[in-house]
Coordinates of C-alpha atoms in Angstrom, one line a residue:
M1 CA 38.5 3.3 30.9
R2 CA 38.1 4.4 27.5
S3 CA 35.9 7.8 27.2
T4 CA 32.9 7.2 24.9
Y5 CA 34.0 10.7 23.1
D6 CA 37.8 9.2 22.1
E7 CA 37.1 7.4 19.3
D8 CA 39.0 6.5 16.7
V9 CA 36.8 7.9 13.8
H10 CA 37.3 11.6 13.9
T11 CA 38.0 12.8 10.4
S12 CA 33.8 13.2 9.2
G13 CA 30.7 12.5 9.2
L14 CA 31.1 11.5 5.3
A15 CA 31.0 7.8 4.4
G16 CA 30.8 9.6 0.9
P17 CA 31.1 12.2 -1.8
P18 CA 30.4 15.2 0.0
D19 CA 26.4 16.2 -0.4
P20 CA 26.0 19.0 -3.5
R21 CA 23.4 20.9 -1.7
R22 CA 25.6 21.3 1.5
W23 CA 26.1 25.1 0.5
A24 CA 22.1 25.3 0.7
V25 CA 21.6 23.0 4.2
L26 CA 24.0 25.7 5.0
A27 CA 21.9 27.9 4.2
V28 CA 18.6 26.9 6.1
L29 CA 20.3 25.9 9.3
S30 CA 22.1 29.4 9.3
L31 CA 18.7 31.0 9.2
A32 CA 17.2 28.6 12.0
L33 CA 19.9 30.1 14.4
F34 CA 19.2 33.7 12.8
V35 CA 15.9 33.2 14.2
I36 CA 16.8 32.2 17.5
I37 CA 19.2 35.0 17.5
L38 CA 17.1 38.0 16.6
N39 CA 14.1 36.7 19.2
N40 CA 16.6 38.9 21.9
G41 CA 17.8 40.7 19.9
L42 CA 14.5 41.8 19.2
L43 CA 13.5 42.1 22.7
N44 CA 16.4 44.0 24.6
V45 CA 15.0 46.9 22.5
A46 CA 11.6 47.0 24.2
L47 CA 12.9 46.2 27.3
P48 CA 12.5 50.0 28.3
S49 CA 8.9 50.1 26.9
M50 CA 7.9 47.1 28.8
M51 CA 9.2 47.9 32.2
H52 CA 6.8 50.7 31.5
D53 CA 3.7 49.7 30.2
L54 CA 4.1 46.4 32.2
D55 CA 5.5 49.1 35.6
I56 CA 8.4 46.2 36.4
G57 CA 11.9 46.5 37.7
I58 CA 15.0 45.0 36.2
G59 CA 15.0 42.1 38.2
T60 CA 11.4 41.3 36.2
A61 CA 13.3 42.0 32.9
Q62 CA 16.1 39.9 33.4
W63 CA 13.1 37.1 34.5
I64 CA 12.5 37.5 30.5
V65 CA 15.0 37.5 29.4
D66 CA 16.5 35.0 31.5
G67 CA 13.1 32.3 31.0
Y68 CA 14.0 32.0 27.5
S69 CA 18.0 31.3 28.0
L70 CA 18.0 29.7 31.0
V71 CA 15.3 27.1 29.7
F72 CA 17.0 26.9 26.5
A73 CA 20.8 26.0 28.3
A74 CA 18.3 23.3 30.7
C75 CA 16.9 21.4 27.6
L76 CA 20.2 21.3 25.4
L77 CA 22.0 18.3 26.5
T78 CA 18.6 16.4 26.6
A79 CA 17.4 17.7 23.1
G80 CA 21.0 17.1 21.8
T81 CA 21.1 13.2 22.6
L82 CA 17.1 13.1 21.2
S83 CA 18.3 14.6 17.7
D84 CA 21.2 12.0 18.1
R85 CA 18.9 9.0 18.8
Y86 CA 15.8 9.8 16.7
G87 CA 17.2 12.1 14.0
R88 CA 18.6 15.8 13.8
K89 CA 16.0 16.6 11.7
R90 CA 13.6 15.6 13.2
A91 CA 14.9 17.5 15.8
T92 CA 15.7 20.8 14.6
L93 CA 11.9 20.9 12.3
L94 CA 9.7 20.5 15.7
G95 CA 12.0 22.9 17.6
V96 CA 11.0 25.5 14.6
V97 CA 7.1 24.1 15.3
L98 CA 7.5 24.5 19.0
F99 CA 8.8 28.2 18.8
G100 CA 6.3 29.5 16.5
V101 CA 3.6 28.9 18.8
G102 CA 6.2 30.0 21.8
T103 CA 6.2 33.5 19.3
L104 CA 2.3 33.0 19.2
L105 CA 2.0 33.0 23.2
A106 CA 4.4 35.9 23.5
L107 CA 2.1 37.7 20.7
A108 CA -1.1 37.5 23.2
A109 CA 0.6 38.3 26.7
D110 CA -0.6 40.9 28.6
G111 CA 1.4 40.6 31.5
A112 CA 5.1 39.3 32.6
A113 CA 3.7 35.8 33.7
Q114 CA 2.8 35.3 30.4
L115 CA 6.1 36.5 28.9
V116 CA 8.2 34.4 31.1
V117 CA 6.2 31.2 29.6
A118 CA 6.2 32.1 26.0
R119 CA 9.7 33.1 26.3
A120 CA 10.5 29.5 28.3
V121 CA 8.6 27.6 25.8
M122 CA 10.8 29.1 22.8
G123 CA 13.5 27.8 25.0
V124 CA 12.6 25.0 24.9
A125 CA 11.6 25.3 20.8
A126 CA 15.5 26.9 21.0
S127 CA 17.3 23.7 22.4
L128 CA 15.7 21.7 19.2
V129 CA 16.9 23.6 17.1
M130 CA 20.2 24.4 17.6
P131 CA 22.0 21.9 18.4
G132 CA 20.6 20.1 15.3
T133 CA 22.3 23.2 12.6
L134 CA 25.5 22.1 13.9
S135 CA 25.7 18.3 13.5
I136 CA 23.8 18.6 10.7
L137 CA 26.5 21.1 9.3
V138 CA 29.1 18.4 10.5
D139 CA 27.3 15.4 9.1
V140 CA 27.4 17.7 5.6
F141 CA 30.7 19.6 5.3
P142 CA 34.1 17.9 4.7
E143 CA 36.6 18.9 7.5
H144 CA 38.3 21.0 5.3
E145 CA 35.2 23.1 4.5
R146 CA 33.9 23.8 7.9
P147 CA 36.3 26.3 9.4
R148 CA 34.3 27.8 6.7
A149 CA 31.3 27.1 7.4
L150 CA 31.1 27.9 10.5
A151 CA 32.0 31.1 9.8
V152 CA 28.8 31.2 7.7
W153 CA 26.6 29.6 11.0
G154 CA 28.3 32.7 13.4
S155 CA 27.8 35.6 10.9
A156 CA 24.2 34.5 10.9
S157 CA 24.4 35.3 15.2
A158 CA 26.0 38.5 13.8
L159 CA 22.9 39.4 11.5
G160 CA 20.0 38.0 14.4
V161 CA 22.2 40.3 16.1
A162 CA 22.3 43.4 14.4
V163 CA 18.6 43.4 12.1
G164 CA 16.7 42.6 15.7
P165 CA 17.0 45.7 16.9
V166 CA 17.0 47.3 14.0
F167 CA 13.5 46.0 13.5
G168 CA 12.5 46.1 17.3
G169 CA 13.0 49.3 17.6
A170 CA 11.1 50.0 14.0
L171 CA 8.1 48.1 15.7
V172 CA 8.1 49.6 19.0
G173 CA 8.2 52.9 17.7
H174 CA 5.2 53.2 15.3
F175 CA 3.7 50.1 17.1
W176 CA 3.5 48.2 21.1
W177 CA 6.1 46.7 22.5
G178 CA 4.9 43.2 22.1
S179 CA 4.9 43.6 18.1
V180 CA 8.3 42.7 18.7
F181 CA 7.4 39.2 18.3
L182 CA 5.8 39.6 14.7
V183 CA 9.2 39.1 12.9
N184 CA 9.7 35.2 14.2
L185 CA 6.8 34.3 11.9
L186 CA 8.3 34.8 8.3
P187 CA 11.9 33.1 9.5
V188 CA 10.0 30.3 11.1
A189 CA 7.8 29.4 8.4
V190 CA 10.9 29.6 5.7
V191 CA 12.8 27.7 7.7
L192 CA 9.8 25.4 8.1
A193 CA 9.0 24.9 4.3
A194 CA 12.8 25.0 3.3
G195 CA 14.2 22.2 5.8
L196 CA 11.2 19.7 5.1
L197 CA 12.7 19.9 1.5
L198 CA 16.6 19.9 1.6
L199 CA 17.7 19.1 5.3
P200 CA 19.4 15.6 5.2
E201 CA 18.1 13.2 8.1
S202 CA 21.1 11.8 10.3
A203 CA 20.7 9.9 13.8
A204 CA 23.5 8.0 15.9
P205 CA 23.6 4.2 14.3
V206 CA 23.5 3.0 17.8
P207 CA 21.3 4.6 19.7
R208 CA 22.5 5.6 22.7
P209 CA 19.9 5.3 26.4
L210 CA 18.3 8.4 27.6
D211 CA 19.4 9.7 30.8
P212 CA 16.5 11.3 32.6
V213 CA 17.9 11.1 36.0
G214 CA 21.3 13.2 34.7
A215 CA 19.2 15.7 32.1
V216 CA 17.1 16.4 35.2
L217 CA 20.4 16.9 37.8
G218 CA 22.0 19.6 34.8
S219 CA 18.8 21.6 34.4
A220 CA 18.7 22.2 38.4
V221 CA 22.6 23.5 38.6
M222 CA 21.6 25.6 35.8
V223 CA 18.4 26.6 37.3
A224 CA 19.3 27.3 40.4
L225 CA 22.8 28.9 39.7
V226 CA 21.3 31.8 37.8
F227 CA 18.2 31.8 40.1
G228 CA 20.5 33.1 43.2
A229 CA 22.1 35.3 40.5
I230 CA 19.3 36.9 39.5
H231 CA 17.8 37.4 43.3
A232 CA 21.1 39.0 44.2
S233 CA 19.8 42.2 42.4
G234 CA 17.5 43.1 44.8
D235 CA 17.8 40.5 48.3
G236 CA 22.2 41.1 48.5
W237 CA 24.5 38.2 47.4
T238 CA 24.4 37.3 51.5
S239 CA 20.4 36.5 51.2
A240 CA 18.9 33.5 52.9
A241 CA 17.2 32.7 49.5
V242 CA 20.4 33.5 47.4
L243 CA 23.0 31.4 49.3
G244 CA 20.1 28.6 49.4
A245 CA 20.0 28.8 45.2
F246 CA 24.0 28.6 45.4
G247 CA 24.1 25.7 47.9
G248 CA 21.4 24.0 45.8
A249 CA 22.9 24.6 42.8
L250 CA 26.7 22.9 44.4
V251 CA 24.8 19.9 45.8
C252 CA 22.8 19.0 42.4
A253 CA 26.1 19.3 40.4
T254 CA 27.8 16.9 42.7
C255 CA 24.8 14.5 41.8
F256 CA 25.2 15.4 38.7
V257 CA 28.9 14.5 38.4
A258 CA 28.7 11.5 40.8
W259 CA 26.1 10.3 38.9
E260 CA 27.4 10.7 35.1
R261 CA 30.9 8.7 35.9
R262 CA 28.7 5.9 36.7
H263 CA 26.1 5.9 34.3
P264 CA 26.8 3.3 30.9
S265 CA 26.2 6.2 28.7
P266 CA 26.4 9.6 29.9
M267 CA 25.0 12.6 28.8
V268 CA 28.7 14.5 29.7
D269 CA 32.0 12.5 29.5
F270 CA 34.2 14.1 31.9
A271 CA 37.3 12.4 30.3
L272 CA 36.6 15.2 27.6
L273 CA 36.5 18.5 30.2
R274 CA 40.3 16.8 31.0
R275 CA 41.9 17.7 27.8
P276 CA 42.8 21.4 28.7
A277 CA 41.8 22.1 24.6
F278 CA 37.7 21.0 25.3
L279 CA 37.7 23.4 28.9
G280 CA 39.5 26.1 27.0
A281 CA 37.6 26.0 24.3
S282 CA 33.6 26.0 26.1
A283 CA 35.2 28.2 29.4
G284 CA 36.6 30.7 26.0
I285 CA 32.9 30.6 24.5
M286 CA 31.1 30.5 28.3
L287 CA 32.8 33.9 29.0
L288 CA 32.2 35.2 25.8
F289 CA 28.8 35.4 25.5
S290 CA 28.5 35.8 29.2
G291 CA 30.3 39.5 28.5
L292 CA 28.5 39.3 25.2
A293 CA 25.1 39.3 27.0
G294 CA 25.9 41.1 29.9
T295 CA 27.0 44.4 27.5
L296 CA 24.4 44.1 25.6
F297 CA 21.6 44.3 28.0
T298 CA 23.5 47.3 29.6
L299 CA 23.8 49.1 26.2
T300 CA 20.3 48.7 25.3
Q301 CA 19.1 50.6 28.7
F302 CA 22.1 52.8 28.8
L303 CA 21.3 54.0 24.9
Q304 CA 17.3 54.7 25.3
F305 CA 17.7 55.5 29.7
G306 CA 21.3 57.5 29.3
L307 CA 21.6 58.9 26.2
A308 CA 17.4 59.6 25.5
Y309 CA 17.6 57.3 22.3
G310 CA 14.2 56.9 21.2
P311 CA 13.6 52.4 20.0
L312 CA 14.6 53.1 16.4
K313 CA 17.2 54.9 17.0
A314 CA 18.8 52.5 19.5
G315 CA 18.2 49.9 17.5
L316 CA 20.3 51.5 14.2
A317 CA 23.0 52.7 17.2
L318 CA 23.6 48.6 17.7
A319 CA 23.6 47.6 14.2
P320 CA 27.3 48.3 14.0
I321 CA 28.3 45.3 15.5
A322 CA 26.8 42.9 12.7
V323 CA 29.2 44.5 10.5
A324 CA 32.0 44.2 13.1
V325 CA 31.2 39.6 13.8
G326 CA 30.1 39.5 9.9
A327 CA 34.3 40.9 9.3
G328 CA 35.7 39.0 12.3
S329 CA 34.1 36.0 11.0
S330 CA 35.7 36.1 7.9
L331 CA 39.0 36.6 9.1
A332 CA 38.4 33.8 11.9
P333 CA 39.9 31.1 9.3
W334 CA 42.8 32.7 8.3
L335 CA 44.1 33.1 11.9
A336 CA 43.2 30.2 13.2
R337 CA 45.0 28.6 10.4
R338 CA 48.1 30.8 11.4
T339 CA 48.0 31.3 15.0
G340 CA 45.7 27.6 16.1
P341 CA 43.0 28.1 18.0
R342 CA 44.8 29.9 20.7
G343 CA 45.9 32.7 18.6
G344 CA 42.2 32.8 16.5
V345 CA 40.4 32.3 20.1
A346 CA 42.4 34.2 22.6
T347 CA 43.0 37.3 20.5
G348 CA 38.8 37.3 19.1
L349 CA 38.4 37.7 23.7
A350 CA 40.9 40.1 24.4
A351 CA 38.9 42.2 21.5
A352 CA 36.0 41.6 22.4
A353 CA 36.9 42.6 26.7
A354 CA 38.6 45.5 25.2
G355 CA 34.8 46.3 23.5
A356 CA 33.7 46.4 26.0
L357 CA 35.8 48.7 28.3
T358 CA 36.0 51.2 25.7
L359 CA 32.2 51.0 26.4
A360 CA 32.8 51.9 29.8
A361 CA 34.6 55.0 29.3
A362 CA 31.8 56.3 26.7
D363 CA 30.5 59.0 27.6
G364 CA 28.3 59.7 24.0
Y365 CA 28.0 57.5 20.7
P366 CA 31.3 58.5 19.3
G367 CA 32.2 56.9 22.1
V368 CA 30.3 54.2 21.5
L369 CA 30.5 52.8 18.1
P370 CA 34.3 52.2 18.4
G371 CA 33.4 50.1 21.1
L372 CA 30.8 48.0 19.0
A373 CA 33.0 47.4 16.5
L374 CA 36.2 45.8 19.1
L375 CA 32.9 43.9 20.5
G376 CA 31.9 42.5 17.7
V377 CA 35.3 41.9 15.7
G378 CA 36.5 39.7 18.9
V379 CA 33.0 37.4 18.6
G380 CA 33.8 37.0 14.8
L381 CA 36.9 36.0 15.8
A382 CA 36.8 33.7 18.2
L383 CA 33.6 32.0 17.8
G384 CA 33.8 29.4 14.6
P385 CA 38.0 28.9 16.1
A386 CA 36.3 27.5 19.6
T387 CA 33.4 25.9 18.1
D388 CA 35.4 23.8 15.9
T389 CA 37.9 22.9 18.4
Q390 CA 34.9 21.2 20.4
L391 CA 33.3 19.3 17.6
S392 CA 36.6 18.0 16.6
M393 CA 37.2 16.2 19.3
V394 CA 34.2 13.5 19.2
A395 CA 33.0 11.1 17.2
P396 CA 30.4 11.8 14.7
E397 CA 27.6 9.7 16.0
R398 CA 27.8 12.6 18.9
S399 CA 27.8 15.7 17.3
G400 CA 24.1 16.3 18.0
N401 CA 25.7 15.6 22.2
A402 CA 28.1 17.2 21.5
A403 CA 26.6 20.0 20.0
A404 CA 24.6 20.7 23.0
L405 CA 27.2 21.1 25.2
S406 CA 28.7 23.3 23.0
D407 CA 25.4 25.7 23.2
T408 CA 25.2 25.1 26.8
M409 CA 27.6 26.9 27.5
M410 CA 26.7 29.6 25.0
E411 CA 23.7 30.0 26.4
L412 CA 24.5 29.2 30.3
G413 CA 26.7 32.2 29.6
N414 CA 24.0 34.5 28.1
A415 CA 21.7 34.2 31.5
V416 CA 24.5 34.3 33.5
G417 CA 26.2 37.6 31.9
V418 CA 22.5 38.7 32.0
A419 CA 22.5 38.0 35.3
V420 CA 25.5 38.5 37.5
V421 CA 26.3 42.3 34.9
G422 CA 22.2 43.0 35.7
T423 CA 22.2 42.8 39.6
V424 CA 25.2 45.2 39.5
L425 CA 23.4 47.5 36.7
A426 CA 20.8 47.1 39.6
H427 CA 22.7 48.0 42.9
G428 CA 24.1 51.3 41.0
T429 CA 20.2 52.5 40.6
V430 CA 19.1 51.5 44.2
G431 CA 17.1 54.3 45.7
A432 CA 16.1 55.4 42.3
A433 CA 13.1 57.9 41.7
A434 CA 11.6 56.2 39.0
P435 CA 12.7 52.9 36.3
G436 CA 15.7 54.2 34.1
T437 CA 17.1 57.2 36.4
G438 CA 20.4 55.7 37.3
V439 CA 21.2 54.1 34.3
E440 CA 23.6 56.0 32.6
A441 CA 25.6 56.3 35.8
A442 CA 26.0 52.6 37.0
A443 CA 26.6 52.0 33.3
T444 CA 30.5 52.1 33.9
A445 CA 30.4 49.2 36.1
G446 CA 28.1 47.0 34.4
F447 CA 30.6 47.4 31.0
V448 CA 33.6 46.9 33.5
T449 CA 32.2 43.7 35.1
A450 CA 31.5 42.7 31.7
G451 CA 35.2 43.4 30.4
V452 CA 36.5 41.5 33.0
I453 CA 34.6 38.4 32.8
V454 CA 35.4 38.4 28.9
A455 CA 39.3 38.8 29.9
A456 CA 38.9 35.9 32.2
G457 CA 38.2 33.9 28.9
A458 CA 41.4 35.4 26.6
V459 CA 43.9 34.2 29.5
L460 CA 42.2 30.7 29.4
A461 CA 42.2 30.6 25.9
G462 CA 45.3 31.4 25.5
L463 CA 46.8 28.9 28.6
L464 CA 44.3 25.9 27.4
L465 CA 44.3 25.8 23.8
P466 CA 46.6 24.6 21.3
G467 CA 48.8 26.6 18.6
P468 CA 49.4 25.7 15.5
A469 CA 50.3 22.5 14.0
R470 CA 54.4 22.2 13.6
P471 CA 55.1 20.0 10.6
A472 CA 57.1 17.3 10.9
A473 CA 58.9 15.1 8.0
D474 CA 57.7 11.1 8.5
A475 CA 60.2 8.9 9.1
E476 CA 59.3 6.6 5.8
T477 CA 58.7 9.1 3.4
G478 CA 60.2 12.2 5.0
K479 CA 57.2 14.4 3.7
P480 CA 55.5 16.6 6.1
V481 CA 52.9 15.8 8.5
V482 CA 50.8 17.3 11.2
R483 CA 49.3 15.7 14.2
T484 CA 45.5 16.2 14.4
P485 CA 43.5 17.7 16.7
R486 CA 41.0 14.8 16.9
T487 CA 42.7 11.1 17.2
G488 CA 46.6 12.8 17.6
K489 CA 47.5 10.4 14.8
E490 CA 49.5 11.7 11.7
A491 CA 47.8 12.6 8.5
P492 CA 49.7 14.6 5.6
V493 CA 49.7 18.3 5.2
R494 CA 47.6 20.0 2.4
S495 CA 49.4 22.2 -0.3
A496 CA 47.8 24.7 -0.8

């Protein structure tokens, strides 16, 4: 049976000339992504102050972080399907409004439970925004410009990573930890106003039916998986609660696969996952963000508890990663053209893994700086080519759902990374007299775990992703042609 993703029309979502406003549209989309990434950067720096003021441990702090990522990942596939059906602009702007509402709830929170709820609301909002940014980008940019657009889109995440800790540190240093959420409000207002004027509306020409059963089962898999990983830090990996959560995840995953295979319009087409290139790109993204999230979760605490940095100094110490991600993103299209997705993604993942392992050997900031540089360059090199590989294999009318699948892997990686590396960190501080005691010694194991996770992604990318396209002569014209990754059809080689 032919895959619903395996369409012949894969060259571009453009029916005519490119939108002349596409670079302004990209600026709005990048700012929307910036708001989402900024949120976690702000919160990470505030965690030690929050843990002290609310008298909570690492396990509760993990829930405050993962309350966002978990709900985000759980809702992404449904949000992508809704955006394809009802309009990507509508979904994106609705998400921006809801993100503002969640921010206001977080500002009013005075306890851990309220923060988890506020972060969950923001996660639902982000699930509407993030697939929209990618699917609209695919719709307005022709294929030959898309790698550059994706590099800009990826650089926006770098800016969020850098500015978040700096702003968060400054606010926590002068006000209270809840003030970090204030920074979200201005970008939200700008994206909403500019988006209403600039973003084009697009939707699938033939709306696909919803799949509520698939949505519930898919969400249950991720909830059970991360729940088990988080509780392993306190209860142990072999406790009844943890094994029950992992068992529930396995049962729900089995039911999800069985249901989706029989559904006439599945949320996930598993024929796509049988393609090595898509599987390699998806696994690379998930493992990259798993290692990145775990590294940053550990590093913010290492800087403040281990090196006795204040919140602002810790934020500034993390800022160089943004420059590194920007540098990696700018080099990514050049590297991918010459080495193919395999070279670009595998090189980026290997550099990021080396960065995490470099951090494991650091005993002061001079050792942290090269680790941050390697980690950032690696993220910049890998993210754009991996995302482009995923999106290039689906029809334009499924771009929202495809973007949601890509984002699901990213956010699942974030949630599991914080859970797994946080568990390692928590085990290393068992018996500590007070929150934060022993983090400096335990951080080494956390960084090594993150590095191993990303290194596994580098191996998979090297094995599964295609190398550079090799021109072959057309039998009739003698002109060089290449086989496109989307359709397998031959196309003329563009001259430089």
